[in-house]
Each structure stands twice: as structure tokens, then as C-alpha cells.
CSV table of C-alpha atoms and ligand atoms in Angstrom, one decimal:
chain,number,residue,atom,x,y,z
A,30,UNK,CA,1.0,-32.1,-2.5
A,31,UNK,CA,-0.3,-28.9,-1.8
A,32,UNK,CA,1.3,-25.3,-2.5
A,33,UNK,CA,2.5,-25.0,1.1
A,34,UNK,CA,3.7,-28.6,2.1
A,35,UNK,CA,5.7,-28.3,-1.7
A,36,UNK,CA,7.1,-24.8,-0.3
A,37,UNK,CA,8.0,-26.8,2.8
A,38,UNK,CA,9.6,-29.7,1.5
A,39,UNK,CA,12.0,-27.9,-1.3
A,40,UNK,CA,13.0,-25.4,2.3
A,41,UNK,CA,13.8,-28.5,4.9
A,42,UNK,CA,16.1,-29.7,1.4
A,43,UNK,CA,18.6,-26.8,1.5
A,44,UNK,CA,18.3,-25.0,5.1
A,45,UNK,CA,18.7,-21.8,5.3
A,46,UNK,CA,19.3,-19.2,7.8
A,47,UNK,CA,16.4,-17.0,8.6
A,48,UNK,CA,16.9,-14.1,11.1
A,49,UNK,CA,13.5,-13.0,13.1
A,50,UNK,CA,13.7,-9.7,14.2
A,51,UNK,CA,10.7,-8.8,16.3
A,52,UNK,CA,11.0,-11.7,19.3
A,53,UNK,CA,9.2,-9.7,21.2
A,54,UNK,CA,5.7,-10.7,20.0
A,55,UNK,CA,5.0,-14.3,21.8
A,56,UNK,CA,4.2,-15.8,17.8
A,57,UNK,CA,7.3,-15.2,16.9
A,58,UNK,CA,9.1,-17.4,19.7
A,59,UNK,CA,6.3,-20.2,19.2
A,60,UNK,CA,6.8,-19.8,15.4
A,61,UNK,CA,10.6,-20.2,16.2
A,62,UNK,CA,10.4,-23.6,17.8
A,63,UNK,CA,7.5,-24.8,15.4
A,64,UNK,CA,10.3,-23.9,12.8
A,65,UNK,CA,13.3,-25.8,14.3
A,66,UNK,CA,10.7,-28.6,15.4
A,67,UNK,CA,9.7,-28.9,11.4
A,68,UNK,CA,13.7,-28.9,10.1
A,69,UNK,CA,12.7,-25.8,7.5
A,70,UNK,CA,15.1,-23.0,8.3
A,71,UNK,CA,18.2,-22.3,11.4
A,72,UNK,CA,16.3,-19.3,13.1
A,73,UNK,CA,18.2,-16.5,14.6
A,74,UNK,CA,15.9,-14.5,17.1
A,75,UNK,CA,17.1,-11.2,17.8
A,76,UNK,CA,16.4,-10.0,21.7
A,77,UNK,CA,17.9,-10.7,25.2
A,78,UNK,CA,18.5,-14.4,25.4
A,79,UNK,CA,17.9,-15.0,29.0
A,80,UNK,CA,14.5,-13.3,28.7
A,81,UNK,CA,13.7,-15.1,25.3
A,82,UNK,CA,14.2,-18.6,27.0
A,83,UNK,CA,12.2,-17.8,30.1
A,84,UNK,CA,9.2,-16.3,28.0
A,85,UNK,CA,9.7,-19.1,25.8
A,86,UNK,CA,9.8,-21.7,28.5
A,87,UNK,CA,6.2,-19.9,29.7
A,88,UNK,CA,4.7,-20.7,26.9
A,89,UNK,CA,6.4,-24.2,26.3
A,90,UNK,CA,7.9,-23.4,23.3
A,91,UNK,CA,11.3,-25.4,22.8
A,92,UNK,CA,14.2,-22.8,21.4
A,93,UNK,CA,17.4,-25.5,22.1
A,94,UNK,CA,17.7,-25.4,18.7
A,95,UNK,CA,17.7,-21.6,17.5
A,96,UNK,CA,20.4,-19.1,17.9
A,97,UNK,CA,19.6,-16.4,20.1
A,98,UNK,CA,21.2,-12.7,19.6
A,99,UNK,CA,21.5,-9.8,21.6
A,100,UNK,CA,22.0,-6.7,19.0
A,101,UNK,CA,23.5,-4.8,22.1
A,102,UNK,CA,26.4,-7.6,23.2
A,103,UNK,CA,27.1,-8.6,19.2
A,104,UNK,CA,30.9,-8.2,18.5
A,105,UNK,CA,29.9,-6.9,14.9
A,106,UNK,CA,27.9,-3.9,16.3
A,107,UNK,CA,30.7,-1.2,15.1
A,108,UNK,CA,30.9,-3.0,12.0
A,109,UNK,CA,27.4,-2.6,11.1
A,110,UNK,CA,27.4,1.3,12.4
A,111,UNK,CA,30.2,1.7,10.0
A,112,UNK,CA,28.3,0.1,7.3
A,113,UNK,CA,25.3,1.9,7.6
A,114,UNK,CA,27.0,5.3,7.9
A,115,UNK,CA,28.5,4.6,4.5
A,116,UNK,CA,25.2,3.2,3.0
A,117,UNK,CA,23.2,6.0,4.1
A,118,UNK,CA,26.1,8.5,3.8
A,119,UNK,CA,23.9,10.9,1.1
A,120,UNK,CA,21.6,11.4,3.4
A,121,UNK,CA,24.2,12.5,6.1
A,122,UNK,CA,23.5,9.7,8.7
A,123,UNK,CA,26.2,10.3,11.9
A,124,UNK,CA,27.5,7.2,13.6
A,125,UNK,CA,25.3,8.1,17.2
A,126,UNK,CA,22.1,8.1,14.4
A,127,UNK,CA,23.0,4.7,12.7
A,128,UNK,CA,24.2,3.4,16.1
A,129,UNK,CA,20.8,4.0,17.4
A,130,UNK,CA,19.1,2.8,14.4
A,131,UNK,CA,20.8,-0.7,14.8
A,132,UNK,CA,20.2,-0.7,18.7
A,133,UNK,CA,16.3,0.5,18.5
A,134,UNK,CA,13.5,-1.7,20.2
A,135,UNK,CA,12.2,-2.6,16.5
A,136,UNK,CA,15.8,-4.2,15.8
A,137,UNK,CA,14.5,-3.9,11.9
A,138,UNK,CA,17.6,-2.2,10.9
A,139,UNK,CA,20.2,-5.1,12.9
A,140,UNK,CA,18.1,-7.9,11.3
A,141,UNK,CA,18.2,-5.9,8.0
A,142,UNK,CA,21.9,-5.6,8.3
A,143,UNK,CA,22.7,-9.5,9.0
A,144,UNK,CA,21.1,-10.0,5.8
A,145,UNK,CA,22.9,-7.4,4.0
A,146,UNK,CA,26.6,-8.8,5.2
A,147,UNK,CA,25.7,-12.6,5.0
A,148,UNK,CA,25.4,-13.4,8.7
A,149,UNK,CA,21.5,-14.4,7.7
A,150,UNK,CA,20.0,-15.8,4.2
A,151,UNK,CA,17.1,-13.6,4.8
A,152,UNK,CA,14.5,-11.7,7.2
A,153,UNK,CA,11.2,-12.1,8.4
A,154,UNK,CA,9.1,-9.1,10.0
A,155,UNK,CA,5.5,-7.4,10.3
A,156,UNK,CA,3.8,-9.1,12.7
A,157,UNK,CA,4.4,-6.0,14.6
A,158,UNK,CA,5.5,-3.3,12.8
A,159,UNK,CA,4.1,-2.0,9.7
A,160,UNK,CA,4.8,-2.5,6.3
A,161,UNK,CA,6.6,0.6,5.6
A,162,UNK,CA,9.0,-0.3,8.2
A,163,UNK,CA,9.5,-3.2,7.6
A,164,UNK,CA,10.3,-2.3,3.9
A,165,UNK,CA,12.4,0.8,4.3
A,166,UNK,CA,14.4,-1.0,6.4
A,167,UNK,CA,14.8,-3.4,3.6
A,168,UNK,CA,14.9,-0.8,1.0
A,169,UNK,CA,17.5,1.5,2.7
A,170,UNK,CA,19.8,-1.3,4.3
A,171,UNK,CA,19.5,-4.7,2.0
A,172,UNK,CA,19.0,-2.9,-1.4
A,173,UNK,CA,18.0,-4.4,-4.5
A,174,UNK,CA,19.3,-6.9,-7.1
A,175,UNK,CA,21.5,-6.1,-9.7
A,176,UNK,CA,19.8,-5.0,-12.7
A,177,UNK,CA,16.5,-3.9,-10.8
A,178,UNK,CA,15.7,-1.1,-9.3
A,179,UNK,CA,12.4,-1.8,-8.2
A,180,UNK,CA,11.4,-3.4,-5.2
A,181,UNK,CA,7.6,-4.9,-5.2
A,182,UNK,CA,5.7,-7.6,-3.7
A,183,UNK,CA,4.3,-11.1,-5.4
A,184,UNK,CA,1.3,-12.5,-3.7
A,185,UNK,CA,0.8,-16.3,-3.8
A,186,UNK,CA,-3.7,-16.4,-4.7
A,187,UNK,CA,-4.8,-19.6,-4.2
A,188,UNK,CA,-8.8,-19.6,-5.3
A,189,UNK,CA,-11.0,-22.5,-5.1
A,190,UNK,CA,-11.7,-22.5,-9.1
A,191,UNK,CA,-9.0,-25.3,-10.6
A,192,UNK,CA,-9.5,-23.5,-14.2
A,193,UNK,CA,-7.6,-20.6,-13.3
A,194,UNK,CA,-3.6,-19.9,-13.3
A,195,UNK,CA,-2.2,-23.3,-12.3
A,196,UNK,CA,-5.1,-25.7,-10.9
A,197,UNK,CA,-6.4,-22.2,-9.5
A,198,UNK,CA,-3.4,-20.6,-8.0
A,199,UNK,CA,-2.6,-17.0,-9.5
A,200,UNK,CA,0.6,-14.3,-8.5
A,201,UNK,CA,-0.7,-11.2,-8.1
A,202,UNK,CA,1.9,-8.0,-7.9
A,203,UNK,CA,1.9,-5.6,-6.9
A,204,UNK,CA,-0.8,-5.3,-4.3
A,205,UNK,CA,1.6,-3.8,-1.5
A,206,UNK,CA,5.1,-1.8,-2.1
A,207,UNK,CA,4.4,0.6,-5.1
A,208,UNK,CA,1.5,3.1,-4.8
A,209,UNK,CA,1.7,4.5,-8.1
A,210,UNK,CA,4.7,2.9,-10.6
A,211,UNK,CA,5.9,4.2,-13.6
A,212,UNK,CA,6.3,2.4,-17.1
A,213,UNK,CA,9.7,1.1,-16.3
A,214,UNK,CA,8.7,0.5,-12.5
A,215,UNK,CA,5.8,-1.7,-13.9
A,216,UNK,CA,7.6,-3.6,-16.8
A,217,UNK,CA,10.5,-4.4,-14.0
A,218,UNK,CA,7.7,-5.6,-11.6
A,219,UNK,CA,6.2,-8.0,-14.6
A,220,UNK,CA,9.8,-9.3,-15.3
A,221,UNK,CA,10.6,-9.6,-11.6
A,222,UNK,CA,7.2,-11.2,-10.8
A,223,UNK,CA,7.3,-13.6,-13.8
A,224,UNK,CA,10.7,-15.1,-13.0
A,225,UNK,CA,9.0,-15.4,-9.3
A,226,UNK,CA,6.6,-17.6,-11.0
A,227,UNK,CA,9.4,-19.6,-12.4
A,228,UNK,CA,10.9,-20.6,-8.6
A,229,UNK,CA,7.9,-20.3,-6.8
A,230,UNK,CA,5.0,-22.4,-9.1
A,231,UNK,CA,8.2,-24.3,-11.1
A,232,UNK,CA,6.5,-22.8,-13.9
A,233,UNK,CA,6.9,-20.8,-16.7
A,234,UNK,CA,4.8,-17.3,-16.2
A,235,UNK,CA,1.9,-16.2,-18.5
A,236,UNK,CA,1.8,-12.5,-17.1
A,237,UNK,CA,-1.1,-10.3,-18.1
A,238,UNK,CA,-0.7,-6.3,-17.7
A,239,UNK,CA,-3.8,-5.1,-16.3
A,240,UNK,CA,-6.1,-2.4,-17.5
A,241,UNK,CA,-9.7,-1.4,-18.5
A,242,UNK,CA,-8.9,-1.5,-21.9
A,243,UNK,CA,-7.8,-4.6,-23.9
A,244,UNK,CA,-5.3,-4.5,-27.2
A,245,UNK,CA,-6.2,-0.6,-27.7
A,246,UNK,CA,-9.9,-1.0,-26.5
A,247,UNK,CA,-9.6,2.5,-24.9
A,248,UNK,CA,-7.6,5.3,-25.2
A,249,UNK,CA,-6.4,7.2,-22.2
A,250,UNK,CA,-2.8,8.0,-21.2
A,251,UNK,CA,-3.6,4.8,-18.3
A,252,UNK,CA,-3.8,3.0,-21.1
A,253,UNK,CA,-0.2,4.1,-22.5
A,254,UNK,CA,1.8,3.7,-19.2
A,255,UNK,CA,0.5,0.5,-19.4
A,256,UNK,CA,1.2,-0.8,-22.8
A,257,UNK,CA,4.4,0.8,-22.5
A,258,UNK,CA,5.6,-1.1,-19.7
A,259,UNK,CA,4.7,-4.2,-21.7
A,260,UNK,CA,6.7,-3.5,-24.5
A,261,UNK,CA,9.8,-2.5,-21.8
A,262,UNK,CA,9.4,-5.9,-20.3
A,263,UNK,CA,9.2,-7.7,-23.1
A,264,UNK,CA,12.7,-6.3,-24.3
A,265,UNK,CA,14.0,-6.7,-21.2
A,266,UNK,CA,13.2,-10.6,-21.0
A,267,UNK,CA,11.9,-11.3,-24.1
A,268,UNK,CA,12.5,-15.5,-22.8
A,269,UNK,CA,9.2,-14.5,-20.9
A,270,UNK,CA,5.7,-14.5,-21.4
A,271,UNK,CA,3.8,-11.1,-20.9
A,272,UNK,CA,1.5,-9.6,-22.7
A,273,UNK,CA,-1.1,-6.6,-22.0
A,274,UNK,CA,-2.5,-4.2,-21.7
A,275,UNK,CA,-5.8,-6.8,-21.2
A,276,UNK,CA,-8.8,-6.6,-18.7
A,277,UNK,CA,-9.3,-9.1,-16.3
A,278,UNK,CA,-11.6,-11.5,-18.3
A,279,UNK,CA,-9.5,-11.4,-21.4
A,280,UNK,CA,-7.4,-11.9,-19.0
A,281,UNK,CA,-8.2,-15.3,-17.5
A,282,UNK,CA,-11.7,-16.0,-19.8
A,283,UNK,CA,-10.8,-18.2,-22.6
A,284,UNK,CA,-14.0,-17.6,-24.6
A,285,UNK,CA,-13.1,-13.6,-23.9
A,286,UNK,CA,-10.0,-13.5,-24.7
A,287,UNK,CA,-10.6,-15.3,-28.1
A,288,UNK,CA,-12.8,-12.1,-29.4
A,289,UNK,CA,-11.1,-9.7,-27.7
A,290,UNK,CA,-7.0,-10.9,-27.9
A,291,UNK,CA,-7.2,-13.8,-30.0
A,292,UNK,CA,-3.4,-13.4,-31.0
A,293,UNK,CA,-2.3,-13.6,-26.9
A,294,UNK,CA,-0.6,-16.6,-26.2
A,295,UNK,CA,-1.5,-15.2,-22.2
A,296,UNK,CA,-5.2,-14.0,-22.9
A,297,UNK,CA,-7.6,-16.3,-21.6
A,298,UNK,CA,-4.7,-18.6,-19.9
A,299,UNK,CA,-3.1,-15.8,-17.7
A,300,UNK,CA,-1.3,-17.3,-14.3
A,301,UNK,CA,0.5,-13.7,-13.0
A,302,UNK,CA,-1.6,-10.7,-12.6
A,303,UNK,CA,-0.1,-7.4,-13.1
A,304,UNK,CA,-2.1,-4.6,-11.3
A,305,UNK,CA,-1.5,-0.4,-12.9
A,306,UNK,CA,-1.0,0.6,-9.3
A,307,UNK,CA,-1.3,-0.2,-5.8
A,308,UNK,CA,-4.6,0.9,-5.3
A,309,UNK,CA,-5.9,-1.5,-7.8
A,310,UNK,CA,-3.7,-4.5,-6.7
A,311,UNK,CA,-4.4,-4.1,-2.6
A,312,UNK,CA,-7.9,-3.9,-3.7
A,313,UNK,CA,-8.3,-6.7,-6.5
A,314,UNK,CA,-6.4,-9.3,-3.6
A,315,UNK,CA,-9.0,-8.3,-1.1
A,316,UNK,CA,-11.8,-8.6,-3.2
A,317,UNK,CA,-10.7,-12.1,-4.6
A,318,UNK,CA,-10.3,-12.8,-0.8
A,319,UNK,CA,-13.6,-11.8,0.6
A,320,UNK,CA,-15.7,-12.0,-2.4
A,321,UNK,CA,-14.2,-15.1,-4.5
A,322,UNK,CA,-13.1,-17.0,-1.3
A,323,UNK,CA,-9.5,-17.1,-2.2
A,324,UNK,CA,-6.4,-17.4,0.4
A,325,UNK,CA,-3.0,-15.1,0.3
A,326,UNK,CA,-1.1,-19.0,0.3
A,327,UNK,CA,1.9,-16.1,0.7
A,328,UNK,CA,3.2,-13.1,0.3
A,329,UNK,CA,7.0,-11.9,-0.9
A,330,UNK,CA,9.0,-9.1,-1.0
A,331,UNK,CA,11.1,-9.2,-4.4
A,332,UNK,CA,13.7,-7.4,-6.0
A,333,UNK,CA,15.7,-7.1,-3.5
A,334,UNK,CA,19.2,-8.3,-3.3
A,335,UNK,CA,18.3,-10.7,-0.5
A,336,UNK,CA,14.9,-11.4,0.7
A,337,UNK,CA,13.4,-9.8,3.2
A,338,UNK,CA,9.8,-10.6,3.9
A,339,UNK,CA,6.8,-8.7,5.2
A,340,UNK,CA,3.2,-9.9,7.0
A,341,UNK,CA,0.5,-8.9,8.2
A,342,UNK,CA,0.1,-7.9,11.8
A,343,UNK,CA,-2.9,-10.2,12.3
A,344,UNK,CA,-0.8,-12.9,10.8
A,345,UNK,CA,-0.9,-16.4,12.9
A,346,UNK,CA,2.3,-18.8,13.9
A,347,UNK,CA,1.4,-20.7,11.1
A,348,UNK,CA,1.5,-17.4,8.7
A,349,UNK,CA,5.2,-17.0,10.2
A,350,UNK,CA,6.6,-20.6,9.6
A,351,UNK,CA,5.1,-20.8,5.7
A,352,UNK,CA,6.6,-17.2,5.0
A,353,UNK,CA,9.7,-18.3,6.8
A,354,UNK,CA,9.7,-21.4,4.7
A,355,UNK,CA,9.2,-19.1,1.2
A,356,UNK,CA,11.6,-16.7,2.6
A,357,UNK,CA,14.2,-19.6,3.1
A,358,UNK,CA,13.2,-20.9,-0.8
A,359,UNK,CA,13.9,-17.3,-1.9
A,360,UNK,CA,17.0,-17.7,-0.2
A,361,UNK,CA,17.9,-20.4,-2.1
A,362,UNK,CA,17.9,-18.4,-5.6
B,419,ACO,N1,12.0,0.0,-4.9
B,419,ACO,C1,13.3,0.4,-4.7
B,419,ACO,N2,13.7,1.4,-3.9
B,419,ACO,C2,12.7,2.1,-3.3
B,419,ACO,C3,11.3,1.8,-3.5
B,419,ACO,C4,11.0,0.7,-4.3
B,419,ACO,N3,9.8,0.3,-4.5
B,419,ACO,N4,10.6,2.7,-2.8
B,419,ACO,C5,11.4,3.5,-2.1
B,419,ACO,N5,12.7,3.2,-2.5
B,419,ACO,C6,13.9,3.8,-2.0
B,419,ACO,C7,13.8,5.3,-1.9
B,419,ACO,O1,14.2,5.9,-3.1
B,419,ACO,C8,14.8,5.6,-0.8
B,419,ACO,O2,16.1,5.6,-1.3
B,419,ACO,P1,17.1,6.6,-0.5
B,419,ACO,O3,16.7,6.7,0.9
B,419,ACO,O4,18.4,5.9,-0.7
B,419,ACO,O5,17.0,7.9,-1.3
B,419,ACO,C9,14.8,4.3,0.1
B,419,ACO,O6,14.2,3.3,-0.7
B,419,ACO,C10,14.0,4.4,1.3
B,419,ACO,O7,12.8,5.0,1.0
B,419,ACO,P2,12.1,6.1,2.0
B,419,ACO,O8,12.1,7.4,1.3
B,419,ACO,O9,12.6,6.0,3.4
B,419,ACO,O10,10.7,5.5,1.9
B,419,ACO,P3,9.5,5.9,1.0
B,419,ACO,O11,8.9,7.1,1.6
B,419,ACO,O12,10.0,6.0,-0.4
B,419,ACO,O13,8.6,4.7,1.2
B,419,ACO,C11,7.6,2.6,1.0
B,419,ACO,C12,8.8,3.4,0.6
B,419,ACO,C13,7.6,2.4,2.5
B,419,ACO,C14,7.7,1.2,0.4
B,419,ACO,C15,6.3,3.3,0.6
B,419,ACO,O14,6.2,3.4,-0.8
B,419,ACO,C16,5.0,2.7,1.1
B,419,ACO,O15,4.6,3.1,2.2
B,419,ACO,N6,4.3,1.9,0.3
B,419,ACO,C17,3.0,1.3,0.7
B,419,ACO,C18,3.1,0.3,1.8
B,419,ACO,C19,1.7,0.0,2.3
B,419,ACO,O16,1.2,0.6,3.2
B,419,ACO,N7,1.1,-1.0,1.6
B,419,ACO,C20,-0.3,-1.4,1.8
B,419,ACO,C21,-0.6,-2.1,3.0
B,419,ACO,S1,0.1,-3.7,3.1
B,419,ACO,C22,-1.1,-4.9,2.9
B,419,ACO,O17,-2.2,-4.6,2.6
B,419,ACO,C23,-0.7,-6.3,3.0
């Protein structure tokens, strides 16, 4: 069974609710009856109900089977505004502001907050808005787990080479939220990431730090933040595998990482990739994309306390319903 249909099938097992903020962009209300019609999560579409069913109805997309929500007319409005004024209250947020925060057109902030107080397992967004809405509405509103305090992305790499990661899929992290982590940032992004192996893949993570330099190749202060983080999340998970720092190809190159790590038990046989920054993760996923021929089989917001998922804006109905389906699996713990 493929990465996707396995996704699927462990989502349609335990339903979950999944609340889609951003109605107004037609893929979402076609990806909204696709996900009813397919049994993988209860969709709550957030909008104006009478005009959702007759857009809906335009387009022939079925919605008798998802819940449809007016932020305006919902009887826990105040509730939320009080909420939100107390979880933003160091940074002086009024009741009119957080009021208008819940009611804006984006309706990032309402969906954000049905996640936060249970009325949704989790949140689907950016095929409209951008990614650093979408995730500060996340960030300021759902939070993160205990224990963590950084919030990252995991990227599901599926490349057409069967020798690499598991029969050639590979997590990559992070190639989206953190632009430039620190040591502890990084070693909680390796622990978060390789227990995200563990639910996604059902397997145990072999996470490789990233770097130019393997084992002490190079010297550089890079270098340090690096192996630093490796030793913090080792000691903060020590029941998982990562190692580093390690170039790519001792990385995932047997025959390199016997010269070059031959003491790694994750040299040579990595399945996570840990990028140093964002600029190296956004552009190692889009090189293994348009250079290797690899597909983004998904993409997840982790860390927080309840998921929260971002796309991207060119994503297609079918994008929405397998990130729904993930989201719905994160859901499930
Ligand atoms: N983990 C946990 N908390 C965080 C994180 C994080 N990674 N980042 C920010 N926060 C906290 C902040 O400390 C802040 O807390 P506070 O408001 O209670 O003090 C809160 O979350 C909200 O943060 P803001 O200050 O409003 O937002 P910030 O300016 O820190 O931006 C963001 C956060 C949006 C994630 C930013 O780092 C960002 O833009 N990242 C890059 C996104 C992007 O463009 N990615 C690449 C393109 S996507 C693609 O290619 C698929």
C-alpha cells in the first residue's frame, strides 16, 4: 500500500474532526465533500452556510455531510474573545482587537481557537493565506506541547530511489517554520521530528544532523551549533536514534559513511534529515524535488499542542484531503 492510501486507511479507522478555515477558496468546499465522500475526517467549514451550500451546489460538490459554521452567529464567540484576551494578555490585546481577530475574513484565529478548546481535533489552512499566517495563528492561539518549545515542520520525501530512508521515503525538517534555530531549537526539532517518524513511517527514526563537515571534519562555530544540538537531543531522548553532525552522503551513502563515520549506527542508513537552518532545508526539499524527481507525499506542522497544518497556495483538492488525512492521524497522537 502506498504512503498515502496507508495515511488514509489508519485516518477513516479513528475519525477525527478537522476544521477548514478558509471555505472561501472553491478547493476547499470540493476537498470538503471529497473528504466526507472518502469517510477520512468530520469536516467543519468555517463561512456563511447558506452561501457555502449554494457555491457548493455550483460546483456539484455534496456538503450533506459536513458541519457548516458561521464564526459570526457561533454561541461560543464571547468565550473565545475572552480566551484570546487572556492568551495574548502580555501583549495587551483589548477585547474589540481579539473580537476582530476571531471575526476577520481569514477566520485563521476562530479555526485556531476550536482547536485550542477541543471543538476541532485539528486545522487545515494555506491554500490561501501564507505560511506565516497560517503559523502565527497556530503559534499565538494553539501553542505548543508540553515539554517543547519549538514549533517546526516535518516533510514527508518520497524519491524514486528504493535504497534510501524506508524503500526511498525520507522526513526532512525543517524546511519551513525556523529560519535560523539555535542548538536547543535544533536538538528539539531532531527529537520532535524523529518521534514523527515513529507515527508517521511506524518506524523507528535514524536522524542525521546536517552539516558540511562530518565527525569533526571541519571546524567552524556551524559546525559547533550543530554538534551541540546533537548531544542535547540525545539527552533529551536518548531511546532515539540521532547522530551528526554528518554531510549528506555520509549521510545516506553506505560506502561513505563507512570511511568517514564508521562508528554511526545512522551514517550511511539515515531515514530523517535534519537541515542547520531554513535556508538550507527550503532549499535541499526543492532541489530533491526538481532535481532528483522527488514528491512532498506531505507536509506537517509539529510541536504544537494540537495540529495545525499548513500548504501551499498552489496546492490541489487532492493536496487538501491527504493533509487533512495526516492532520486527522496527528490528531490521533
Ligand atoms: N516555535 C514556537 N513558538 C514560536 C516559534 C516557533 N518556531 N516562532 C515564533 N514563536 C512564537 C513567538 O515567540 C511569539 O510568541 P509571543 O507572541 O507569545 O511572544 C508567537 O510565536 C508569535 O510569533 P510572532 O512574533 O507573531 O511571529 P514571528 O515573527 O516570530 O514569526 C513565523 C513566526 C511566522 C513562523 C516566522 O518565523 C516565519 O515567517 N517563518 C518562515 C515561514 C516561511 O516563510 N517559510 C518558507 C516558505 S513555506 C514553503 O516553502 C513550503
Amino acid at each position: 500500500m502506498d504512503l498515502i492510501a496507508d495515511i488514509k486507511e489508519k485516518a477513516r479507522r479513528q475519525m477525527r474532526t478537522i476544521v477548514l478555515p478558509e471555505s472561501y477558496d472553491d478547493r476547499m468546499l470540493l476537498a470538503a465533500a471529497q473528504l466526507a465522500a472518502e469517510g477520512l475526517a468530520r469536516i467543519v467549514l468555517l463561512g456563511d452556510p447558506e452561501s457555502l451550500r449554494s457555491r457548493a451546489a455550483a460546483m456539484g460538490a455534496d456538503l450533506s455531510r459536513t458541519t457548516l459554521l458561521s464564526p459570526a452567529a457561533s454561541p461560543r464567540l464571547q468565550e473565545y474573545v475572552d480566551e484570546l484576551v487572556a492568551l495574548r494578555r502580555h501583549k495587551g490585546l483589548a477585547a474589540d482587537d481579539a473580537r476582530k481577530q476571531l471575526l476577520a475574513l481569514d477566520q485563521l484565529y476562530f479555526a485556531a481557537m476550536m482547536v485550542r478548546t477541543g471543538q476541532a481535533d485539528g486545522a487545515v489552512a494555506g491554500a490561501f493565506n501564507s505560511t506565516g499566517d497560517v503559523l502565527r495563528a497556530a503559534l499565538q492561539v494553539v501553542g505548543t506541547v508540553p515539554g517543547i518549545r519549538t514549533v517546526s515542520s516535518v516533510m514527508l520525501m518520497v524519491t524514486p530511489n528504493p535504497e534510501l530512508g524506508e524503500n526511498g521515503t525520507l522526513l526532512f525538517a525543517d524546511c519551513v517554520v525556523n529560519p535560523r534555530p539555535d542548538a536547543q531549537a535544533l536538538a528539539e526539532i531532531a527529537v520532535t521530528t524523529a518521534r514523527s517518524c515513529r507515527s508517521l513511517l511506524g518506524v523507528e527514526a535514524r536522524a542525521a544532523m546536517l552539516s558540511f563537515s562530518t565527525m569533526g571534519s571541519a571546524g567552524h562555530e556551524e559546525v559547533d551549533r550543530i554538534r551541540q544540538a546533537a548531544d542535547m537531543a540525545r539527552a533529551m531522548a536518548p531511546d532515539l536514534l540521532i547522530d551528526g553532525e554528518m554531510q549528506l552522503d555520509a549521510a545516506l551513502v553506505p560506502g561513505v559513511a563507512a570511511q568517514k563515520a564508521p562508528d554511526s549506527l545512522v551514517a550511511g542508513r539515515a531515514n530523517t534529515l535534519i537541515f542547520p537552518d531554513l535556508n538550507a532545508g527550503n532549499i535541499g526539499y526543492k532541489l530533491t524535488e526538481r532535481i532528483a524527481g522527488a514528491k512532498v507525499a506531505g507536509l506537517m506542522v509539529q510541536g504544537l499542542a494540537k495540529p495545525f497544518n499548513d500548504m501551499s497556495r498552489g496546492c490541489t483538492v487532492e493536496d487538501i484531503v491527504s493533509t487533512v488525512a495526516m492532520t486527522a492521524v496527528q490528531a490521533q497522537g
